[in-house]
Backbone as a printed PyTorch tensor [residue, N CA C, xyz], in Angstrom:
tensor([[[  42.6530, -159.1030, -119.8330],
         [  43.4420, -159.4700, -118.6850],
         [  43.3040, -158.3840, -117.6160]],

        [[  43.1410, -158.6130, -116.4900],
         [  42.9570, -157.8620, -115.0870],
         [  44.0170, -157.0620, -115.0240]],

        [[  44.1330, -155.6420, -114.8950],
         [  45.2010, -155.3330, -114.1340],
         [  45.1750, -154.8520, -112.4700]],

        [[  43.6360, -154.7390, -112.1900],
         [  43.4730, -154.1490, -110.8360],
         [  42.4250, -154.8430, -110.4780]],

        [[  41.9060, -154.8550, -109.2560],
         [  40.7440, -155.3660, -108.4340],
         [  40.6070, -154.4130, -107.0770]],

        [[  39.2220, -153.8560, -107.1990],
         [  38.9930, -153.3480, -105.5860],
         [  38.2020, -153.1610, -105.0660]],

        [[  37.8900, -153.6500, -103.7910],
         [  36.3360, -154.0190, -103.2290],
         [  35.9540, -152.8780, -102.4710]],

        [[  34.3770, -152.2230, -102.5660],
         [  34.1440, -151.4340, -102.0980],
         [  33.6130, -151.4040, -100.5610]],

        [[  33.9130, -150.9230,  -99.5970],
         [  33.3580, -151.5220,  -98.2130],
         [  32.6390, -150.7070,  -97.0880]],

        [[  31.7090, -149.7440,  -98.5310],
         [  30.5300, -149.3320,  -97.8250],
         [  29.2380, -150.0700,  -98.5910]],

        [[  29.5590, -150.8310, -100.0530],
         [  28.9920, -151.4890, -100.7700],
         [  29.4470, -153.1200, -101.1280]],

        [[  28.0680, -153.7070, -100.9080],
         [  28.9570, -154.9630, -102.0630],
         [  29.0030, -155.0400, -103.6710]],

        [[  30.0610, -154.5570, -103.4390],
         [  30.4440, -154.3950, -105.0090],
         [  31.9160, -154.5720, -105.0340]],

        [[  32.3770, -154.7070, -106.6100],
         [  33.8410, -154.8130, -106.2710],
         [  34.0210, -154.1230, -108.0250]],

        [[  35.3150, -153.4740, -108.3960],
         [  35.5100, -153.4200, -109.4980],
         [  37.1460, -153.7750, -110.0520]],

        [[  36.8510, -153.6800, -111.2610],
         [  38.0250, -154.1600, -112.2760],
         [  38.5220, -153.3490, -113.0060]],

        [[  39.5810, -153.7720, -113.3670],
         [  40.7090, -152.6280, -114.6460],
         [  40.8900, -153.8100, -115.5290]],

        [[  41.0450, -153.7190, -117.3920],
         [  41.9260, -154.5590, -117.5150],
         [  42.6160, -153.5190, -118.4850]],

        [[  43.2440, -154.5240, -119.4120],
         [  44.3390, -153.6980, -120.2050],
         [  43.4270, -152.9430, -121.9340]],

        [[  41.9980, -153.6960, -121.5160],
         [  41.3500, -153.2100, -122.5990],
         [  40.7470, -151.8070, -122.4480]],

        [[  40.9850, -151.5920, -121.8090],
         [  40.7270, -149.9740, -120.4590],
         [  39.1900, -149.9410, -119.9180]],

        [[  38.7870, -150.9240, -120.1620],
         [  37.4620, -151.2980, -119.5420],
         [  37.5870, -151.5120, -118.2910]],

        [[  36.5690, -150.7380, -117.2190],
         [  36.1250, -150.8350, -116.0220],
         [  34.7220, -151.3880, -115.7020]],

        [[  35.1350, -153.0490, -114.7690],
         [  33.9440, -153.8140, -114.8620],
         [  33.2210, -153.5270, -113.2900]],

        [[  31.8150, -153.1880, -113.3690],
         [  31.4390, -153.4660, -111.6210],
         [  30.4730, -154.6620, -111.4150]],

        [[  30.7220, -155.4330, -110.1550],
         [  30.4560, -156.6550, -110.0370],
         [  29.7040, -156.3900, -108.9350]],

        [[  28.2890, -156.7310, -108.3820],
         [  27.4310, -156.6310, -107.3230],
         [  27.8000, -158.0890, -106.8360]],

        [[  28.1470, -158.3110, -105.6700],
         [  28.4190, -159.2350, -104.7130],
         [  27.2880, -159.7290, -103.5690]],

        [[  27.1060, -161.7070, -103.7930],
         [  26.4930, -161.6190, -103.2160],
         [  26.4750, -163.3990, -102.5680]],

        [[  26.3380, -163.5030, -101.6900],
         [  26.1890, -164.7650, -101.0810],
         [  26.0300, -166.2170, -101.4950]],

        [[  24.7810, -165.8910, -101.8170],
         [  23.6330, -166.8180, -103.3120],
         [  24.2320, -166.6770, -104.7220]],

        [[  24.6850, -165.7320, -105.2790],
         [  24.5360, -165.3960, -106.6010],
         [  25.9570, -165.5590, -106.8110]],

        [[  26.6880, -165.1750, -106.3150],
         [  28.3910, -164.9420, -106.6050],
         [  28.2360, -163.2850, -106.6600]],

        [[  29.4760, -163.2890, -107.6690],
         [  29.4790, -161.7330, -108.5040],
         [  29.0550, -161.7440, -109.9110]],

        [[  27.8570, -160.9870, -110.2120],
         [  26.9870, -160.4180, -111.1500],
         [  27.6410, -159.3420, -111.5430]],

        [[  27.7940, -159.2000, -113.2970],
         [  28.3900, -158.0940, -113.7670],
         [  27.2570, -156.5730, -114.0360]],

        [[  27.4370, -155.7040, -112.9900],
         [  26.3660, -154.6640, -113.3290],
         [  26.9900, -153.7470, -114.3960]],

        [[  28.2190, -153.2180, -114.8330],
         [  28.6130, -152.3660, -115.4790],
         [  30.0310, -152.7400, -116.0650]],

        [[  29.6100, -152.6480, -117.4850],
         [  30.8610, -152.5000, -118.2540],
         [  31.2580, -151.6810, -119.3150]],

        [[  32.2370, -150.6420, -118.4420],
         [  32.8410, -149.9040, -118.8130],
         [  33.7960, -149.1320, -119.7900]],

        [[  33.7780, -148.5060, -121.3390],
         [  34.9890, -148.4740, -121.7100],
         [  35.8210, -146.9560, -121.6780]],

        [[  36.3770, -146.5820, -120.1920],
         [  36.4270, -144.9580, -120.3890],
         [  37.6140, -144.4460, -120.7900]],

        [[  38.3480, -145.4310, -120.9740],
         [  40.1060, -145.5600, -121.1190],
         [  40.4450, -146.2450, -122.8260]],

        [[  41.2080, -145.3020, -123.9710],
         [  41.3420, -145.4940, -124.9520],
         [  42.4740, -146.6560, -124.6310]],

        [[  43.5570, -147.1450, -123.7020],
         [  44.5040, -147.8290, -123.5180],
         [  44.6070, -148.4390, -122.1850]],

        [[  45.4430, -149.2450, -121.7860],
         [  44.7680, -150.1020, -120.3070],
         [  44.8460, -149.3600, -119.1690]],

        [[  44.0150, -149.8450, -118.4520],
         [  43.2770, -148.6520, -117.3980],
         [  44.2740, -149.8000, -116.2890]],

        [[  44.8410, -148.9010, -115.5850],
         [  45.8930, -149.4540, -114.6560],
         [  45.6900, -149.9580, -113.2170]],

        [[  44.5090, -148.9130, -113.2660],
         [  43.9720, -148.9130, -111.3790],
         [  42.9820, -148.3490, -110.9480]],

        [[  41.8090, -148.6900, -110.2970],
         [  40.4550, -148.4860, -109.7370],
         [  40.3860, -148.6770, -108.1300]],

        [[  39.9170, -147.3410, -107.7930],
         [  40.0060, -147.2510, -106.2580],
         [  38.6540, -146.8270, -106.1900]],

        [[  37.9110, -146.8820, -104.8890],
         [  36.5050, -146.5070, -104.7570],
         [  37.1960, -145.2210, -103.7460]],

        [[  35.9020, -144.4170, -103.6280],
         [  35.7570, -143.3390, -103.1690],
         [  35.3720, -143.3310, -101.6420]],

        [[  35.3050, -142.4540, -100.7540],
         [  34.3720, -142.8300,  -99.3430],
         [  32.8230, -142.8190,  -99.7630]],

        [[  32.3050, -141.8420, -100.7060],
         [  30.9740, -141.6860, -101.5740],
         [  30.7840, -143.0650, -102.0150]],

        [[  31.5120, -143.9270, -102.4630],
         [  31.0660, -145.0870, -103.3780],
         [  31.4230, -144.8120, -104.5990]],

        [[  31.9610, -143.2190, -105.4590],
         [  32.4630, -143.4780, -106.8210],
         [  32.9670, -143.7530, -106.6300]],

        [[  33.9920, -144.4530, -107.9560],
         [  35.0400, -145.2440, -108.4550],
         [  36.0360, -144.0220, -109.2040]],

        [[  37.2170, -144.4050, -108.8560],
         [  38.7150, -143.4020, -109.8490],
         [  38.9270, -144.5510, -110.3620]],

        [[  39.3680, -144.1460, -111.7550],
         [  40.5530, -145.1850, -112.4130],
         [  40.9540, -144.4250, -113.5760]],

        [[  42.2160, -144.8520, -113.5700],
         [  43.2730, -144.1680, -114.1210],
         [  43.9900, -144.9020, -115.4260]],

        [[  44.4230, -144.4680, -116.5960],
         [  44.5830, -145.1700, -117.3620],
         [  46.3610, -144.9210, -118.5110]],

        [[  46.4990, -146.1370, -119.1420],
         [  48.1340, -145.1410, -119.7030],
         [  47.8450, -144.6110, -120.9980]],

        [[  46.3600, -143.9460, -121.1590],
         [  45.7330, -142.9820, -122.0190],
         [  46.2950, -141.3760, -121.1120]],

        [[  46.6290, -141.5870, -119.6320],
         [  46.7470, -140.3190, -118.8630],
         [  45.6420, -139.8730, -118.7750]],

        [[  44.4930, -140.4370, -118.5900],
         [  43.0390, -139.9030, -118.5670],
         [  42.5430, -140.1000, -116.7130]],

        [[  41.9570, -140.0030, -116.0020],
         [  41.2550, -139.9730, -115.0310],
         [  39.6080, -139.8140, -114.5530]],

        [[  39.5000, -140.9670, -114.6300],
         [  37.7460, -140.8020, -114.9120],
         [  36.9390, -141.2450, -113.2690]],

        [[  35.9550, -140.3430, -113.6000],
         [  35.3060, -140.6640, -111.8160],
         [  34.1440, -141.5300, -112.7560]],

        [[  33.6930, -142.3870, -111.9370],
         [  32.3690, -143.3910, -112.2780],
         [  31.7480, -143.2980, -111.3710]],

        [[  30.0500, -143.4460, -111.7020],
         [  28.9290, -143.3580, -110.2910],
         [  28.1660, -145.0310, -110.5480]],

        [[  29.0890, -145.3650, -109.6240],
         [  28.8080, -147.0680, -109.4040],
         [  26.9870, -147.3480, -109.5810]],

        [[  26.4290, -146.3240, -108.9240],
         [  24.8880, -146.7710, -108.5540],
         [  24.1980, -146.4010, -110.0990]],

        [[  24.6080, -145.7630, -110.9760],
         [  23.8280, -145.5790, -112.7330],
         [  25.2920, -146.6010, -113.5140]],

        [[  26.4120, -146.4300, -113.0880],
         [  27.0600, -147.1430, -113.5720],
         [  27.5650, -146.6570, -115.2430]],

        [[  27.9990, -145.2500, -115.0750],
         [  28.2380, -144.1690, -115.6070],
         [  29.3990, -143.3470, -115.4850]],

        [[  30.3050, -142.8930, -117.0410],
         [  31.4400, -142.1190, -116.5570],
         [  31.0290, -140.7410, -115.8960]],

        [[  31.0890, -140.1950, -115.0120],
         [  30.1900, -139.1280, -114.9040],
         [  31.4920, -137.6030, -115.0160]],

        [[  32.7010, -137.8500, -115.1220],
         [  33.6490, -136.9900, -115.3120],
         [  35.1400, -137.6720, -116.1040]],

        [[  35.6170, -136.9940, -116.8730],
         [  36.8860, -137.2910, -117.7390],
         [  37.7510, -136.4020, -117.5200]],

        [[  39.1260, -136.5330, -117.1500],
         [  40.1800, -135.5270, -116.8470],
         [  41.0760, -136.0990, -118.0170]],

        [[  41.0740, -135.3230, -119.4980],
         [  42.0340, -135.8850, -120.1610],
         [  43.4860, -134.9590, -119.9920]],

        [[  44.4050, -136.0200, -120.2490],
         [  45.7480, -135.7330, -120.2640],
         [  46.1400, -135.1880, -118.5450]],

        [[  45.4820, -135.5420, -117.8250],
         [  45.6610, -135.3840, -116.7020],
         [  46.9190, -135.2820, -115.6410]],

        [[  47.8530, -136.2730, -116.3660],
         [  49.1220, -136.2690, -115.7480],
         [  50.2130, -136.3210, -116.7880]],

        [[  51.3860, -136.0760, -116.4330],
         [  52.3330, -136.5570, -117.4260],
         [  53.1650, -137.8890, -117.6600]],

        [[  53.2620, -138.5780, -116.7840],
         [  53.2480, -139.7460, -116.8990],
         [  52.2140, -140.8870, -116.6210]],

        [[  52.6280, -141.8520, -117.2370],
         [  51.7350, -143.2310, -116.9680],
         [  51.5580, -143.3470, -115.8090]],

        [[  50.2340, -143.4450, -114.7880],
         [  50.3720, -144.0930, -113.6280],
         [  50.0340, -145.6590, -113.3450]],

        [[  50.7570, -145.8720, -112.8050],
         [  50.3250, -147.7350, -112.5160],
         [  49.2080, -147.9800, -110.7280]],

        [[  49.6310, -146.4430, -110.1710],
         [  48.3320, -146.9820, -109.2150],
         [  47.7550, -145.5190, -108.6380]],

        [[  46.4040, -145.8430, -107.9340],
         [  46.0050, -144.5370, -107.2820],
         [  45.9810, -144.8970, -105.6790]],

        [[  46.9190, -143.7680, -105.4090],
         [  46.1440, -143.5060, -103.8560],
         [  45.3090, -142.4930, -103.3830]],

        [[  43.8940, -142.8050, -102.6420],
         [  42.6690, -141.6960, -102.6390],
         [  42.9400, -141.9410, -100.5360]],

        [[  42.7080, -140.9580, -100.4200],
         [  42.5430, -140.2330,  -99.4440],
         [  41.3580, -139.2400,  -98.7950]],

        [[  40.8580, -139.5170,  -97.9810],
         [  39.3950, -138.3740,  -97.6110],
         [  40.1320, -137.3190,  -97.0030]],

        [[  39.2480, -136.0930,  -97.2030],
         [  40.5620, -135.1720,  -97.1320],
         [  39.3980, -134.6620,  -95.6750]],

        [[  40.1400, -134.3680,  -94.0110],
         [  39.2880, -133.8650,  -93.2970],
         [  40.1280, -132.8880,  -92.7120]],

        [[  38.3410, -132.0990,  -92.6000],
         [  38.8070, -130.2570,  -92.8110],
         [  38.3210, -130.1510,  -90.6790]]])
């Protein structure tokens, strides 16, 4: 079951959370629909929320308290922040930070 959806809009792509803590990425496309390029399992418990990056990675966050960055284009966990927070989060807000 879904818990998140979020479309990326420097890419067509879009990704998913569900409660299996799997993070799905979907290449979007006119002709084709959405094609599943990557499926994900980086979250021992349901992964709550997936935000894309200004880069194009993906955050998602899980009620494992884990925080994982993904590189949409290999479609790869490429970093794990375990125990990251102390409570469960149910969403992320990402922000570009300008210096």
């Amino acid at each position: 079951m879904p818990t998140d959806v979020q479309f990326c809009r420097s890419q067509d792509i879009l990704a998913t959370a569900d409660m299996d803590g799997r993070v799905k990425i979907w290449k979007l496309s006119p002709d084709t629909g959405a094609t599943l390029t990557s499926n994900l399992l980086p979250h021992r418990s349901p992964c709550r929320a997936v935000r894309f990056t200004s880069s194009g990675s993906l955050i998602s966050v899980g009620k494992d308290k884990r925080i994982c960055v993904v590189d949409t284009q290999q479609g790869t966990v490429t970093k794990t922040y375990k125990k990251a927070h102390e409570l469960v989060p149910l969403l992320i807000t990402y922000s570009q930070r300008q210096d």
